[in-house]
Amino acid sequence: MADLIKVGMADLNTVCFPGVLTTLGLGSCVGICLYDSTTKIAGMAHIMLPSSQQIKNNSNIAKFADTGIVKLLEDMLQIGAKRNKIVAKLAGGAQMFNFNDSSDIMRIGARNVSATKESLKALNIPIIAEDTGGNYGRTIELYSDSGILLIKTIGYGTKQI
Amino acid sequence: MSLTIDDLNSLQIDVLREIGNIGAGNAATALSKMISKRIDMDVPKVNILEFKNVAELVGGPEVEVVGIYFKVTGDITGSIMFLLDKQSSKLLTNLLMGMEDTTDTLSEMEFSALQEVGNILAGSYLSSLSSLTGLKLIVSIPSLALDMAGAIISVPVILFGQVGDKVMLIETDFCEGTNHVKGNFFLIPDEESFEILLKSLGVV
């Protein structure tokens, strides 16, 4: 089995074939997976927040959907990915805890997902699959040989998208 | 500009640790009374961590845990999180309800019992903190999830993402001797609350 490269919270990374990228225990955060099947270059970002706008301290660009995607794309292009071949898969964006007041911070999962989609749309990157929402955590693995995204959960099974 | 995580000096960190000590001490006493067992408590830790290292604090991001989450409002804002690994939560509900349930799943009744335990612990933690500081503190109703530790702990941590790249958690570990019920109790004040909290204790 190829090396598993871990992507932590507010972190991003890229691999070439035959690498595998993984991020463990995604909750309201979103795992953004980009893949170019022609060069078998894969990238993954684990973003925490929708937007770097209006945030006082935004030095860690991997923390936000808007800046994280741009950086991930740049990194992939740098190692040889083809811009017009890159597609995206998304996972995460759950609401782990349920409170009656639907304050913004409690709906952060849904906001992360919609911000991610907007950013991808702006960059013209098609989303070919997603497993988002719900109220449960996910561990994801992105395989650079096939572009398959494996999603593992506790109590909600395992699936591939 | 108010006090941020990076500004905290060692005296202030000691004071935060002491807050954990007093709060968790009261919570441990409450838990001990509830199950009529001895509860041991470790010296609290003030963890200042980068986001990517947070999940290691709770045994790794994929460990299956029960998280009971509370929001704190009033003079300061923040979160309280009580974490139990799955086995400990099972042992604890058995102790509470006087049962010998060996199944691998947790029933509605057991979830409800755990929420109530969380409620009592968070209440005693905060009321002692409130009498110590003179601050008005209100705790929300509990919300419970059984899932991956990384996914659960990310909820209070995300709040810190809005102000910086690090999070501060005041952690106290509990252990019930004979049955090995182990839990972690986290007080996670929002960064804007550091100054108010420390000022109330005269160290700003």
Short mmCIF file of C-alpha atoms in Angstrom, two decimals:
data_model
loop_
_atom_site.label_atom_id
_atom_site.label_comp_id
_atom_site.label_asym_id
_atom_site.label_seq_id
_atom_site.Cartn_x
_atom_site.Cartn_y
_atom_site.Cartn_z
CA MET A 1 0.00 0.00 0.00
CA ALA A 2 1.24 3.44 -0.89
CA ASP A 3 2.19 5.88 1.80
CA LEU A 4 -0.69 7.59 3.53
CA ILE A 5 -0.07 11.31 3.83
CA LYS A 6 -2.04 12.96 6.60
CA VAL A 7 -3.64 16.34 6.22
CA GLY A 8 -4.38 17.95 9.60
CA MET A 9 -7.02 20.49 10.51
CA ALA A 10 -6.43 23.79 8.71
CA ASP A 11 -3.81 22.12 6.55
CA LEU A 12 -3.38 21.04 2.92
CA ASN A 13 -1.14 18.77 0.90
CA THR A 14 -0.60 17.30 -2.56
CA VAL A 15 0.69 13.95 -3.86
CA CYS A 16 1.74 12.31 -7.10
CA PHE A 17 0.97 8.69 -8.04
CA PRO A 18 0.89 6.35 -6.10
CA GLY A 19 0.37 8.50 -3.01
CA VAL A 20 -2.75 8.52 -0.88
CA LEU A 21 -3.98 11.55 1.03
CA THR A 22 -6.08 11.27 4.16
CA THR A 23 -7.70 13.49 6.72
CA LEU A 24 -9.11 12.01 9.91
CA GLY A 25 -12.22 12.93 11.83
CA LEU A 26 -13.77 15.65 9.70
CA GLY A 27 -16.67 17.26 11.53
CA SER A 28 -18.00 20.62 10.43
CA CYS A 29 -14.79 21.15 8.51
CA VAL A 30 -14.79 20.31 4.82
CA GLY A 31 -12.31 18.03 3.06
CA ILE A 32 -11.72 19.46 -0.39
CA CYS A 33 -10.21 16.94 -2.80
CA LEU A 34 -8.86 17.98 -6.17
CA TYR A 35 -7.70 15.46 -8.75
CA ASP A 36 -6.28 15.41 -12.25
CA SER A 37 -6.69 11.94 -13.74
CA THR A 38 -4.28 12.59 -16.63
CA THR A 39 -1.27 13.24 -14.41
CA LYS A 40 -2.61 11.37 -11.36
CA ILE A 41 -1.87 14.35 -9.15
CA ALA A 42 -4.11 14.72 -6.14
CA GLY A 43 -4.56 17.43 -3.54
CA MET A 44 -6.51 17.70 -0.31
CA ALA A 45 -7.36 20.62 1.96
CA HIS A 46 -9.02 20.44 5.39
CA ILE A 47 -10.69 23.82 5.81
CA MET A 48 -12.35 25.07 9.01
CA LEU A 49 -14.06 28.29 8.03
CA PRO A 50 -15.87 29.60 4.96
CA SER A 51 -14.08 32.83 4.25
CA SER A 52 -10.91 34.73 5.06
CA GLN A 53 -12.80 38.02 4.64
CA GLN A 54 -13.59 39.92 7.83
CA ILE A 55 -11.31 37.71 9.87
CA LYS A 56 -8.68 39.49 11.91
CA ASN A 57 -5.96 36.91 11.74
CA ASN A 58 -5.91 35.13 8.41
CA SER A 59 -2.27 34.18 8.09
CA ASN A 60 -2.96 30.45 7.78
CA ILE A 61 -4.56 30.35 4.35
CA ALA A 62 -5.31 26.62 4.57
CA LYS A 63 -7.86 27.45 7.25
CA PHE A 64 -10.41 29.00 4.89
CA ALA A 65 -12.38 27.65 1.94
CA ASP A 66 -11.67 30.64 -0.31
CA THR A 67 -7.92 30.92 0.18
CA GLY A 68 -7.31 27.20 0.81
CA ILE A 69 -8.64 26.16 -2.59
CA VAL A 70 -6.55 28.75 -4.42
CA LYS A 71 -3.40 27.63 -2.61
CA LEU A 72 -4.14 23.95 -3.19
CA LEU A 73 -4.68 24.58 -6.89
CA GLU A 74 -1.40 26.52 -7.14
CA ASP A 75 0.50 23.71 -5.41
CA MET A 76 -0.96 21.12 -7.78
CA LEU A 77 -0.15 23.12 -10.88
CA GLN A 78 3.38 23.58 -9.62
CA ILE A 79 3.98 19.82 -9.55
CA GLY A 80 2.52 19.40 -13.01
CA ALA A 81 -1.26 19.03 -12.78
CA LYS A 82 -3.25 20.25 -15.79
CA ARG A 83 -5.52 23.13 -14.89
CA ASN A 84 -8.41 22.18 -17.18
CA LYS A 85 -8.40 18.51 -16.10
CA ILE A 86 -8.83 19.15 -12.40
CA VAL A 87 -12.08 18.01 -10.81
CA ALA A 88 -13.26 18.23 -7.21
CA LYS A 89 -14.86 15.95 -4.64
CA LEU A 90 -16.12 17.17 -1.30
CA ALA A 91 -16.79 15.54 2.06
CA GLY A 92 -17.63 16.80 5.54
CA GLY A 93 -19.56 19.88 6.58
CA ALA A 94 -21.58 18.04 9.23
CA GLN A 95 -23.40 19.58 12.14
CA MET A 96 -22.04 17.59 15.05
CA PHE A 97 -24.14 19.10 17.83
CA ASN A 98 -27.71 20.17 17.74
CA PHE A 99 -28.79 23.34 19.45
CA ASN A 100 -32.19 24.92 19.12
CA ASP A 101 -30.86 28.34 18.34
CA SER A 102 -29.50 28.00 14.85
CA SER A 103 -26.74 30.53 15.41
CA ASP A 104 -24.23 31.04 12.64
CA ILE A 105 -21.45 29.19 14.33
CA MET A 106 -23.65 26.13 14.80
CA ARG A 107 -24.44 26.07 11.10
CA ILE A 108 -20.76 26.35 10.24
CA GLY A 109 -20.74 23.00 8.41
CA ALA A 110 -23.36 24.07 5.90
CA ARG A 111 -21.68 27.44 5.48
CA ASN A 112 -18.33 25.78 4.84
CA VAL A 113 -19.88 23.60 2.14
CA SER A 114 -21.59 26.47 0.35
CA ALA A 115 -18.49 28.67 0.51
CA THR A 116 -16.42 25.81 -0.91
CA LYS A 117 -18.86 25.37 -3.78
CA GLU A 118 -18.83 29.06 -4.56
CA SER A 119 -15.03 29.17 -4.60
CA LEU A 120 -14.82 26.13 -6.87
CA LYS A 121 -17.41 27.62 -9.19
CA ALA A 122 -15.46 30.87 -9.39
CA LEU A 123 -12.38 28.88 -10.38
CA ASN A 124 -14.34 26.78 -12.88
CA ILE A 125 -13.52 23.51 -11.16
CA PRO A 126 -16.40 21.02 -11.54
CA ILE A 127 -17.60 19.12 -8.47
CA ILE A 128 -18.10 15.53 -9.60
CA ALA A 129 -19.10 14.01 -6.27
CA GLU A 130 -19.85 14.99 -2.69
CA ASP A 131 -20.82 13.50 0.64
CA THR A 132 -21.62 16.46 2.85
CA GLY A 133 -23.94 17.44 5.67
CA GLY A 134 -25.50 15.08 8.20
CA ASN A 135 -24.53 14.96 11.85
CA TYR A 136 -21.62 12.58 11.83
CA GLY A 137 -17.85 12.65 11.44
CA ARG A 138 -15.95 11.34 8.45
CA THR A 139 -12.46 10.06 7.72
CA ILE A 140 -11.53 10.36 4.07
CA GLU A 141 -8.83 8.88 1.82
CA LEU A 142 -8.09 10.11 -1.68
CA TYR A 143 -6.30 7.64 -3.96
CA SER A 144 -4.09 9.19 -6.60
CA ASP A 145 -4.15 6.06 -8.81
CA SER A 146 -7.91 6.17 -9.39
CA GLY A 147 -9.15 9.45 -7.95
CA ILE A 148 -11.50 7.46 -5.73
CA LEU A 149 -12.46 9.10 -2.46
CA LEU A 150 -13.09 6.61 0.33
CA ILE A 151 -15.29 7.86 3.18
CA LYS A 152 -15.38 6.08 6.53
CA THR A 153 -17.81 6.86 9.32
CA ILE A 154 -18.84 5.48 12.68
CA GLY A 155 -22.30 3.98 12.35
CA TYR A 156 -22.99 5.27 8.84
CA GLY A 157 -20.91 2.79 6.90
CA THR A 158 -18.12 3.21 4.38
CA LYS A 159 -18.54 4.45 0.86
CA GLN A 160 -16.63 5.43 -2.23
CA ILE A 161 -17.40 8.43 -4.34
CA MET B 1 -6.68 45.16 21.29
CA SER B 2 -7.52 42.66 23.96
CA LEU B 3 -5.33 39.91 25.27
CA THR B 4 -4.62 37.07 22.83
CA ILE B 5 -3.30 33.56 23.31
CA ASP B 6 0.25 34.59 22.47
CA ASP B 7 0.19 37.35 25.08
CA LEU B 8 -0.47 35.04 28.01
CA ASN B 9 2.38 35.01 30.50
CA SER B 10 3.25 32.16 32.82
CA LEU B 11 1.49 33.72 35.79
CA GLN B 12 -1.70 34.04 33.79
CA ILE B 13 -1.42 30.47 32.60
CA ASP B 14 -0.99 29.36 36.20
CA VAL B 15 -4.15 31.23 37.10
CA LEU B 16 -6.04 29.55 34.26
CA ARG B 17 -4.76 26.20 35.47
CA GLU B 18 -6.03 27.03 38.94
CA ILE B 19 -9.43 27.86 37.49
CA GLY B 20 -9.44 24.38 35.98
CA ASN B 21 -8.42 22.94 39.31
CA ILE B 22 -11.20 24.56 41.28
CA GLY B 23 -13.88 24.04 38.64
CA ALA B 24 -13.00 20.45 37.91
CA GLY B 25 -12.51 19.71 41.61
CA ASN B 26 -16.11 20.66 42.24
CA ALA B 27 -17.28 18.77 39.20
CA ALA B 28 -15.36 15.65 40.29
CA THR B 29 -16.93 15.88 43.75
CA ALA B 30 -20.37 16.08 42.16
CA LEU B 31 -19.65 13.06 39.98
CA SER B 32 -18.28 11.15 42.94
CA LYS B 33 -21.46 11.78 44.95
CA MET B 34 -23.61 10.79 42.01
CA ILE B 35 -22.08 7.36 41.59
CA SER B 36 -20.85 6.92 45.19
CA LYS B 37 -17.35 6.13 43.99
CA ARG B 38 -13.99 7.68 44.46
CA ILE B 39 -12.92 9.91 41.59
CA ASP B 40 -9.29 10.80 41.01
CA MET B 41 -8.42 13.96 39.19
CA ASP B 42 -5.17 14.93 37.50
CA VAL B 43 -3.55 18.33 37.75
CA PRO B 44 -5.24 20.44 35.05
CA LYS B 45 -3.31 21.27 31.92
CA VAL B 46 -3.49 24.49 29.98
CA ASN B 47 -3.02 23.38 26.40
CA ILE B 48 -2.14 25.93 23.78
CA LEU B 49 -2.09 24.13 20.47
CA GLU B 50 -2.11 24.55 16.75
CA PHE B 51 -5.28 23.23 15.16
CA LYS B 52 -3.67 20.26 13.49
CA ASN B 53 -2.46 18.92 16.84
CA VAL B 54 -5.70 19.25 18.75
CA ALA B 55 -7.06 15.79 17.98
CA GLU B 56 -3.96 14.15 19.47
CA LEU B 57 -5.05 15.54 22.82
CA VAL B 58 -8.01 13.20 22.88
CA GLY B 59 -6.20 10.05 21.80
CA GLY B 60 -6.27 10.60 18.05
CA PRO B 61 -8.89 11.92 15.64
CA GLU B 62 -10.57 8.58 14.94
CA VAL B 63 -11.15 7.33 18.48
CA GLU B 64 -14.84 6.81 19.16
CA VAL B 65 -15.92 9.09 21.99
CA VAL B 66 -18.99 10.58 23.57
CA GLY B 67 -18.81 14.36 23.60
CA ILE B 68 -21.18 16.44 25.68
CA TYR B 69 -21.02 20.03 24.60
CA PHE B 70 -22.21 23.20 26.35
CA LYS B 71 -22.08 26.80 25.37
CA VAL B 72 -21.15 29.30 28.02
CA THR B 73 -22.57 32.81 27.92
CA GLY B 74 -22.86 35.70 30.35
CA ASP B 75 -19.90 37.88 31.29
CA ILE B 76 -17.58 35.58 29.36
CA THR B 77 -18.28 33.28 26.41
CA GLY B 78 -16.86 29.94 25.47
CA SER B 79 -17.48 26.23 25.48
CA ILE B 80 -17.39 23.33 27.85
CA MET B 81 -16.77 19.88 26.50
CA PHE B 82 -16.91 16.66 28.48
CA LEU B 83 -15.37 13.71 26.65
CA LEU B 84 -15.60 10.05 27.53
CA ASP B 85 -14.32 7.19 25.44
CA LYS B 86 -17.07 4.80 24.43
CA GLN B 87 -16.16 2.11 26.93
CA SER B 88 -16.05 4.59 29.79
CA SER B 89 -19.43 6.00 28.88
CA LYS B 90 -20.85 2.49 28.97
CA LEU B 91 -19.28 1.82 32.37
CA LEU B 92 -20.54 5.13 33.70
CA THR B 93 -24.13 4.54 32.63
CA ASN B 94 -24.01 1.09 34.16
CA LEU B 95 -22.83 2.57 37.44
CA LEU B 96 -25.47 5.28 37.34
CA MET B 97 -28.37 3.10 36.48
CA GLY B 98 -27.26 0.01 38.44
CA MET B 99 -27.26 -2.19 35.36
CA GLU B 100 -24.93 -4.69 33.78
CA ASP B 101 -25.50 -3.85 30.15
CA THR B 102 -22.72 -5.39 28.11
CA THR B 103 -24.00 -4.46 24.65
CA ASP B 104 -21.81 -2.37 22.44
CA THR B 105 -24.39 0.32 21.75
CA LEU B 106 -25.77 3.12 23.87
CA SER B 107 -29.54 3.36 24.26
CA GLU B 108 -31.62 6.56 24.30
CA MET B 109 -31.87 6.15 28.07
CA GLU B 110 -28.11 5.91 28.40
CA PHE B 111 -27.57 8.97 26.21
CA SER B 112 -30.02 10.85 28.34
CA ALA B 113 -28.24 9.74 31.53
CA LEU B 114 -24.90 10.91 30.12
CA GLN B 115 -26.37 14.27 29.21
CA GLU B 116 -27.59 14.64 32.75
CA VAL B 117 -24.16 13.76 34.13
CA GLY B 118 -22.69 16.35 31.82
CA ASN B 119 -25.22 18.87 33.00
CA ILE B 120 -24.36 18.37 36.64
CA LEU B 121 -20.63 18.47 35.98
CA ALA B 122 -20.78 21.59 33.83
CA GLY B 123 -23.07 23.25 36.36
CA SER B 124 -20.78 22.58 39.31
CA TYR B 125 -17.69 23.57 37.32
CA LEU B 126 -19.21 26.88 36.32
CA SER B 127 -20.85 27.72 39.61
CA SER B 128 -17.53 27.37 41.40
CA LEU B 129 -15.89 29.46 38.71
CA SER B 130 -18.61 32.03 39.08
CA SER B 131 -18.23 32.32 42.87
CA LEU B 132 -14.47 32.56 42.48
CA THR B 133 -14.53 35.33 39.90
CA GLY B 134 -17.81 37.10 40.65
CA LEU B 135 -18.65 36.78 36.95
CA LYS B 136 -22.10 35.89 35.77
CA LEU B 137 -21.95 32.64 33.82
CA ILE B 138 -24.78 30.86 32.07
CA VAL B 139 -24.49 27.35 30.73
CA SER B 140 -26.61 26.08 27.84
CA ILE B 141 -28.47 22.81 27.72
CA PRO B 142 -26.23 19.85 26.86
CA SER B 143 -25.86 18.47 23.37
CA LEU B 144 -24.42 15.00 22.97
CA ALA B 145 -22.70 13.20 20.11
CA LEU B 146 -21.09 9.78 19.81
CA ASP B 147 -18.54 10.01 17.03
CA MET B 148 -14.90 10.43 16.05
CA ALA B 149 -12.95 12.51 18.55
CA GLY B 150 -11.53 14.74 15.83
CA ALA B 151 -14.97 15.63 14.54
CA ILE B 152 -16.26 16.37 18.03
CA ILE B 153 -13.38 18.46 19.32
CA SER B 154 -13.35 20.48 16.09
CA VAL B 155 -16.62 22.15 17.09
CA PRO B 156 -15.28 24.38 19.89
CA VAL B 157 -11.94 24.70 18.10
CA ILE B 158 -13.51 26.25 15.00
CA LEU B 159 -14.52 29.25 17.10
CA PHE B 160 -10.84 29.98 17.60
CA GLY B 161 -10.22 29.80 13.88
CA GLN B 162 -11.96 33.13 13.56
CA VAL B 163 -9.43 34.94 15.70
CA GLY B 164 -6.17 33.08 15.34
CA ASP B 165 -4.24 29.94 14.53
CA LYS B 166 -4.09 28.44 17.98
CA VAL B 167 -6.57 27.26 20.54
CA MET B 168 -6.39 27.19 24.33
CA LEU B 169 -8.07 24.40 26.24
CA ILE B 170 -8.04 24.02 30.01
CA GLU B 171 -8.10 20.27 30.44
CA THR B 172 -8.69 18.11 33.49
CA ASP B 173 -8.64 14.32 33.33
CA PHE B 174 -10.83 12.24 35.60
CA CYS B 175 -10.56 8.61 36.49
CA GLU B 176 -12.84 6.41 38.53
CA GLY B 177 -10.59 3.89 40.23
CA THR B 178 -12.10 0.44 40.18
CA ASN B 179 -14.08 0.53 36.96
CA HIS B 180 -11.71 2.68 34.98
CA VAL B 181 -14.14 5.29 33.81
CA LYS B 182 -11.91 7.88 32.19
CA GLY B 183 -12.99 11.28 31.00
CA ASN B 184 -11.59 14.65 29.99
CA PHE B 185 -13.18 17.90 30.90
CA PHE B 186 -12.37 20.95 28.80
CA LEU B 187 -13.09 24.58 29.51
CA ILE B 188 -12.49 26.57 26.35
CA PRO B 189 -13.02 30.30 26.87
CA ASP B 190 -13.21 32.41 23.72
CA GLU B 191 -10.19 34.55 23.16
CA GLU B 192 -12.15 37.77 23.79
CA SER B 193 -12.94 36.43 27.25
CA PHE B 194 -9.35 35.92 28.41
CA GLU B 195 -8.97 39.46 29.57
CA ILE B 196 -12.30 39.58 31.42
CA LEU B 197 -11.58 36.27 33.09
CA LEU B 198 -8.06 37.19 34.16
CA LYS B 199 -9.08 40.69 35.21
CA SER B 200 -11.72 39.26 37.53
CA LEU B 201 -8.88 37.45 39.30
CA GLY B 202 -6.60 40.46 39.30
CA VAL B 203 -3.85 39.21 37.00
CA VAL B 204 -4.16 41.58 34.05
#
